Amino acid sequence: MLPPALRGYAPEVSGIAKTNAKVVVTQQGRVLYETTVPSGPFRIQDLSSAVTGKLDVKVEEQDGTVQTFQVDTATIPYLTRPGMVRYKFAMGRPVNLRTSYTRPNFCNR
């Protein structure tokens, strides 16, 4: 079972840093997340599931250059985090109270 912080959909931010860089994720001027990443590709997967709308991402490189881009997020019911799968499983035996039932159990996915 997943911890509460990882249940449900949350946006994922990915990009490429040319050098060691500071990544700042903001929304409407408020800082939501800030971290330092090494050079190369990065993925930020631990944003809150309450974050919706457009996110502004700023990558401040060690050499002073700045990359900016936006990430759109959505809140659709039953949407899962990237790489996660949600499923349900039910198993049982039909019961007929008037006669005995000798057929095998059934399974529903």
PDB file of C-alpha atoms in Angstrom:
ATOM      1  CA  MET A   1       0.000   0.000   0.000  1.00  0.00           C
ATOM      2  CA  LEU A   2       1.292   3.449  -0.881  1.00  0.00           C
ATOM      3  CA  PRO A   3       1.868   6.188   1.689  1.00  0.00           C
ATOM      4  CA  PRO A   4      -0.721   9.002   1.577  1.00  0.00           C
ATOM      5  CA  ALA A   5       1.738  11.421  -0.051  1.00  0.00           C
ATOM      6  CA  LEU A   6       2.055   9.141  -3.099  1.00  0.00           C
ATOM      7  CA  ARG A   7      -1.628   8.310  -3.619  1.00  0.00           C
ATOM      8  CA  GLY A   8      -3.509   9.953  -6.447  1.00  0.00           C
ATOM      9  CA  TYR A   9      -2.225  12.029  -9.325  1.00  0.00           C
ATOM     10  CA  ALA A  10       0.502  14.624  -8.957  1.00  0.00           C
ATOM     11  CA  PRO A  11       2.337  16.458 -11.736  1.00  0.00           C
ATOM     12  CA  GLU A  12       5.834  15.501 -12.765  1.00  0.00           C
ATOM     13  CA  VAL A  13       8.430  18.050 -13.879  1.00  0.00           C
ATOM     14  CA  SER A  14      11.330  16.913 -16.035  1.00  0.00           C
ATOM     15  CA  GLY A  15      14.084  18.674 -17.899  1.00  0.00           C
ATOM     16  CA  ILE A  16      17.807  18.782 -18.604  1.00  0.00           C
ATOM     17  CA  ALA A  17      20.337  20.806 -16.643  1.00  0.00           C
ATOM     18  CA  LYS A  18      23.534  21.742 -18.493  1.00  0.00           C
ATOM     19  CA  THR A  19      25.464  22.239 -15.236  1.00  0.00           C
ATOM     20  CA  ASN A  20      24.662  21.865 -11.559  1.00  0.00           C
ATOM     21  CA  ALA A  21      21.487  23.900 -11.278  1.00  0.00           C
ATOM     22  CA  LYS A  22      18.795  25.156  -8.956  1.00  0.00           C
ATOM     23  CA  VAL A  23      15.271  24.234 -10.090  1.00  0.00           C
ATOM     24  CA  VAL A  24      12.418  26.396  -8.813  1.00  0.00           C
ATOM     25  CA  VAL A  25       8.776  25.447  -9.447  1.00  0.00           C
ATOM     26  CA  THR A  26       6.331  28.321  -8.933  1.00  0.00           C
ATOM     27  CA  GLN A  27       2.654  28.951  -9.478  1.00  0.00           C
ATOM     28  CA  GLN A  28       1.250  32.479  -9.658  1.00  0.00           C
ATOM     29  CA  GLY A  29       4.423  33.846  -8.069  1.00  0.00           C
ATOM     30  CA  ARG A  30       4.477  31.412  -5.123  1.00  0.00           C
ATOM     31  CA  VAL A  31       7.352  28.956  -4.760  1.00  0.00           C
ATOM     32  CA  LEU A  32       5.982  25.406  -4.579  1.00  0.00           C
ATOM     33  CA  TYR A  33       9.225  23.454  -4.811  1.00  0.00           C
ATOM     34  CA  GLU A  34      12.931  24.240  -4.931  1.00  0.00           C
ATOM     35  CA  THR A  35      15.840  21.841  -5.260  1.00  0.00           C
ATOM     36  CA  THR A  36      19.375  21.526  -6.600  1.00  0.00           C
ATOM     37  CA  VAL A  37      20.033  19.007  -9.378  1.00  0.00           C
ATOM     38  CA  PRO A  38      23.259  17.724 -10.971  1.00  0.00           C
ATOM     39  CA  SER A  39      23.985  18.225 -14.658  1.00  0.00           C
ATOM     40  CA  GLY A  40      21.976  16.004 -16.974  1.00  0.00           C
ATOM     41  CA  PRO A  41      18.336  14.953 -17.047  1.00  0.00           C
ATOM     42  CA  PHE A  42      16.215  15.443 -13.934  1.00  0.00           C
ATOM     43  CA  ARG A  43      12.699  14.484 -12.829  1.00  0.00           C
ATOM     44  CA  ILE A  44      10.788  15.981  -9.930  1.00  0.00           C
ATOM     45  CA  GLN A  45       8.101  13.517  -8.860  1.00  0.00           C
ATOM     46  CA  ASP A  46       7.317  14.532  -5.298  1.00  0.00           C
ATOM     47  CA  LEU A  47       5.087  17.543  -5.890  1.00  0.00           C
ATOM     48  CA  SER A  48       1.861  17.700  -3.915  1.00  0.00           C
ATOM     49  CA  SER A  49      -1.237  16.114  -5.408  1.00  0.00           C
ATOM     50  CA  ALA A  50      -3.096  19.368  -4.632  1.00  0.00           C
ATOM     51  CA  VAL A  51      -1.134  21.249  -7.324  1.00  0.00           C
ATOM     52  CA  THR A  52      -3.238  22.038 -10.417  1.00  0.00           C
ATOM     53  CA  GLY A  53      -3.035  24.471 -13.328  1.00  0.00           C
ATOM     54  CA  LYS A  54       0.078  25.868 -15.003  1.00  0.00           C
ATOM     55  CA  LEU A  55       3.417  25.551 -13.246  1.00  0.00           C
ATOM     56  CA  ASP A  56       6.326  27.846 -14.052  1.00  0.00           C
ATOM     57  CA  VAL A  57       9.697  26.093 -13.915  1.00  0.00           C
ATOM     58  CA  LYS A  58      12.986  27.991 -13.746  1.00  0.00           C
ATOM     59  CA  VAL A  59      16.334  26.214 -14.073  1.00  0.00           C
ATOM     60  CA  GLU A  60      19.161  28.474 -12.857  1.00  0.00           C
ATOM     61  CA  GLU A  61      22.448  27.046 -14.137  1.00  0.00           C
ATOM     62  CA  GLN A  62      25.740  27.357 -12.287  1.00  0.00           C
ATOM     63  CA  ASP A  63      27.174  29.467 -15.134  1.00  0.00           C
ATOM     64  CA  GLY A  64      24.374  32.048 -14.741  1.00  0.00           C
ATOM     65  CA  THR A  65      22.124  31.025 -17.625  1.00  0.00           C
ATOM     66  CA  VAL A  66      18.434  30.546 -16.916  1.00  0.00           C
ATOM     67  CA  GLN A  67      15.962  28.237 -18.660  1.00  0.00           C
ATOM     68  CA  THR A  68      12.235  28.728 -18.132  1.00  0.00           C
ATOM     69  CA  PHE A  69       9.300  26.620 -19.238  1.00  0.00           C
ATOM     70  CA  GLN A  70       5.742  25.806 -18.198  1.00  0.00           C
ATOM     71  CA  VAL A  71       4.115  22.514 -17.270  1.00  0.00           C
ATOM     72  CA  ASP A  72       0.348  22.099 -17.575  1.00  0.00           C
ATOM     73  CA  THR A  73      -1.378  19.889 -15.028  1.00  0.00           C
ATOM     74  CA  ALA A  74      -4.837  18.363 -14.947  1.00  0.00           C
ATOM     75  CA  THR A  75      -7.190  16.988 -12.330  1.00  0.00           C
ATOM     76  CA  ILE A  76      -9.109  14.158 -13.919  1.00  0.00           C
ATOM     77  CA  PRO A  77     -10.668  11.497 -11.679  1.00  0.00           C
ATOM     78  CA  TYR A  78      -8.728   8.215 -11.596  1.00  0.00           C
ATOM     79  CA  LEU A  79      -5.651   9.792 -13.164  1.00  0.00           C
ATOM     80  CA  THR A  80      -2.477   8.204 -11.762  1.00  0.00           C
ATOM     81  CA  ARG A  81       1.096   9.347 -11.356  1.00  0.00           C
ATOM     82  CA  PRO A  82       3.442   8.581 -14.264  1.00  0.00           C
ATOM     83  CA  GLY A  83       4.607   4.973 -14.036  1.00  0.00           C
ATOM     84  CA  MET A  84       1.822   3.961 -11.639  1.00  0.00           C
ATOM     85  CA  VAL A  85      -1.139   1.692 -12.376  1.00  0.00           C
ATOM     86  CA  ARG A  86      -4.445   1.591 -10.541  1.00  0.00           C
ATOM     87  CA  TYR A  87      -6.495  -1.593 -10.607  1.00  0.00           C
ATOM     88  CA  LYS A  88      -9.212  -3.407  -8.685  1.00  0.00           C
ATOM     89  CA  PHE A  89      -9.618  -7.124  -8.213  1.00  0.00           C
ATOM     90  CA  ALA A  90     -12.637  -9.096  -7.007  1.00  0.00           C
ATOM     91  CA  MET A  91     -12.992 -12.825  -6.496  1.00  0.00           C
ATOM     92  CA  GLY A  92     -15.812 -14.959  -5.192  1.00  0.00           C
ATOM     93  CA  ARG A  93     -18.444 -17.573  -5.787  1.00  0.00           C
ATOM     94  CA  PRO A  94     -22.033 -16.939  -6.879  1.00  0.00           C
ATOM     95  CA  VAL A  95     -24.561 -18.101  -4.332  1.00  0.00           C
ATOM     96  CA  ASN A  96     -27.990 -19.440  -5.144  1.00  0.00           C
ATOM     97  CA  LEU A  97     -29.874 -20.017  -1.911  1.00  0.00           C
ATOM     98  CA  ARG A  98     -32.379 -22.476  -3.459  1.00  0.00           C
ATOM     99  CA  THR A  99     -29.933 -24.992  -4.929  1.00  0.00           C
ATOM    100  CA  SER A 100     -26.366 -25.982  -4.366  1.00  0.00           C
ATOM    101  CA  TYR A 101     -23.924 -24.419  -6.785  1.00  0.00           C
ATOM    102  CA  THR A 102     -21.142 -26.637  -8.096  1.00  0.00           C
ATOM    103  CA  ARG A 103     -19.513 -24.398 -10.690  1.00  0.00           C
ATOM    104  CA  PRO A 104     -16.007 -23.044 -10.053  1.00  0.00           C
ATOM    105  CA  ASN A 105     -15.212 -19.731  -8.465  1.00  0.00           C
ATOM    106  CA  PHE A 106     -15.037 -16.665 -10.683  1.00  0.00           C
ATOM    107  CA  CYS A 107     -12.704 -13.742 -10.878  1.00  0.00           C
ATOM    108  CA  ASN A 108     -13.272 -10.178 -12.081  1.00  0.00           C
ATOM    109  CA  ARG A 109     -10.583  -7.629 -12.917  1.00  0.00           C
TER     110      ARG A 109
END
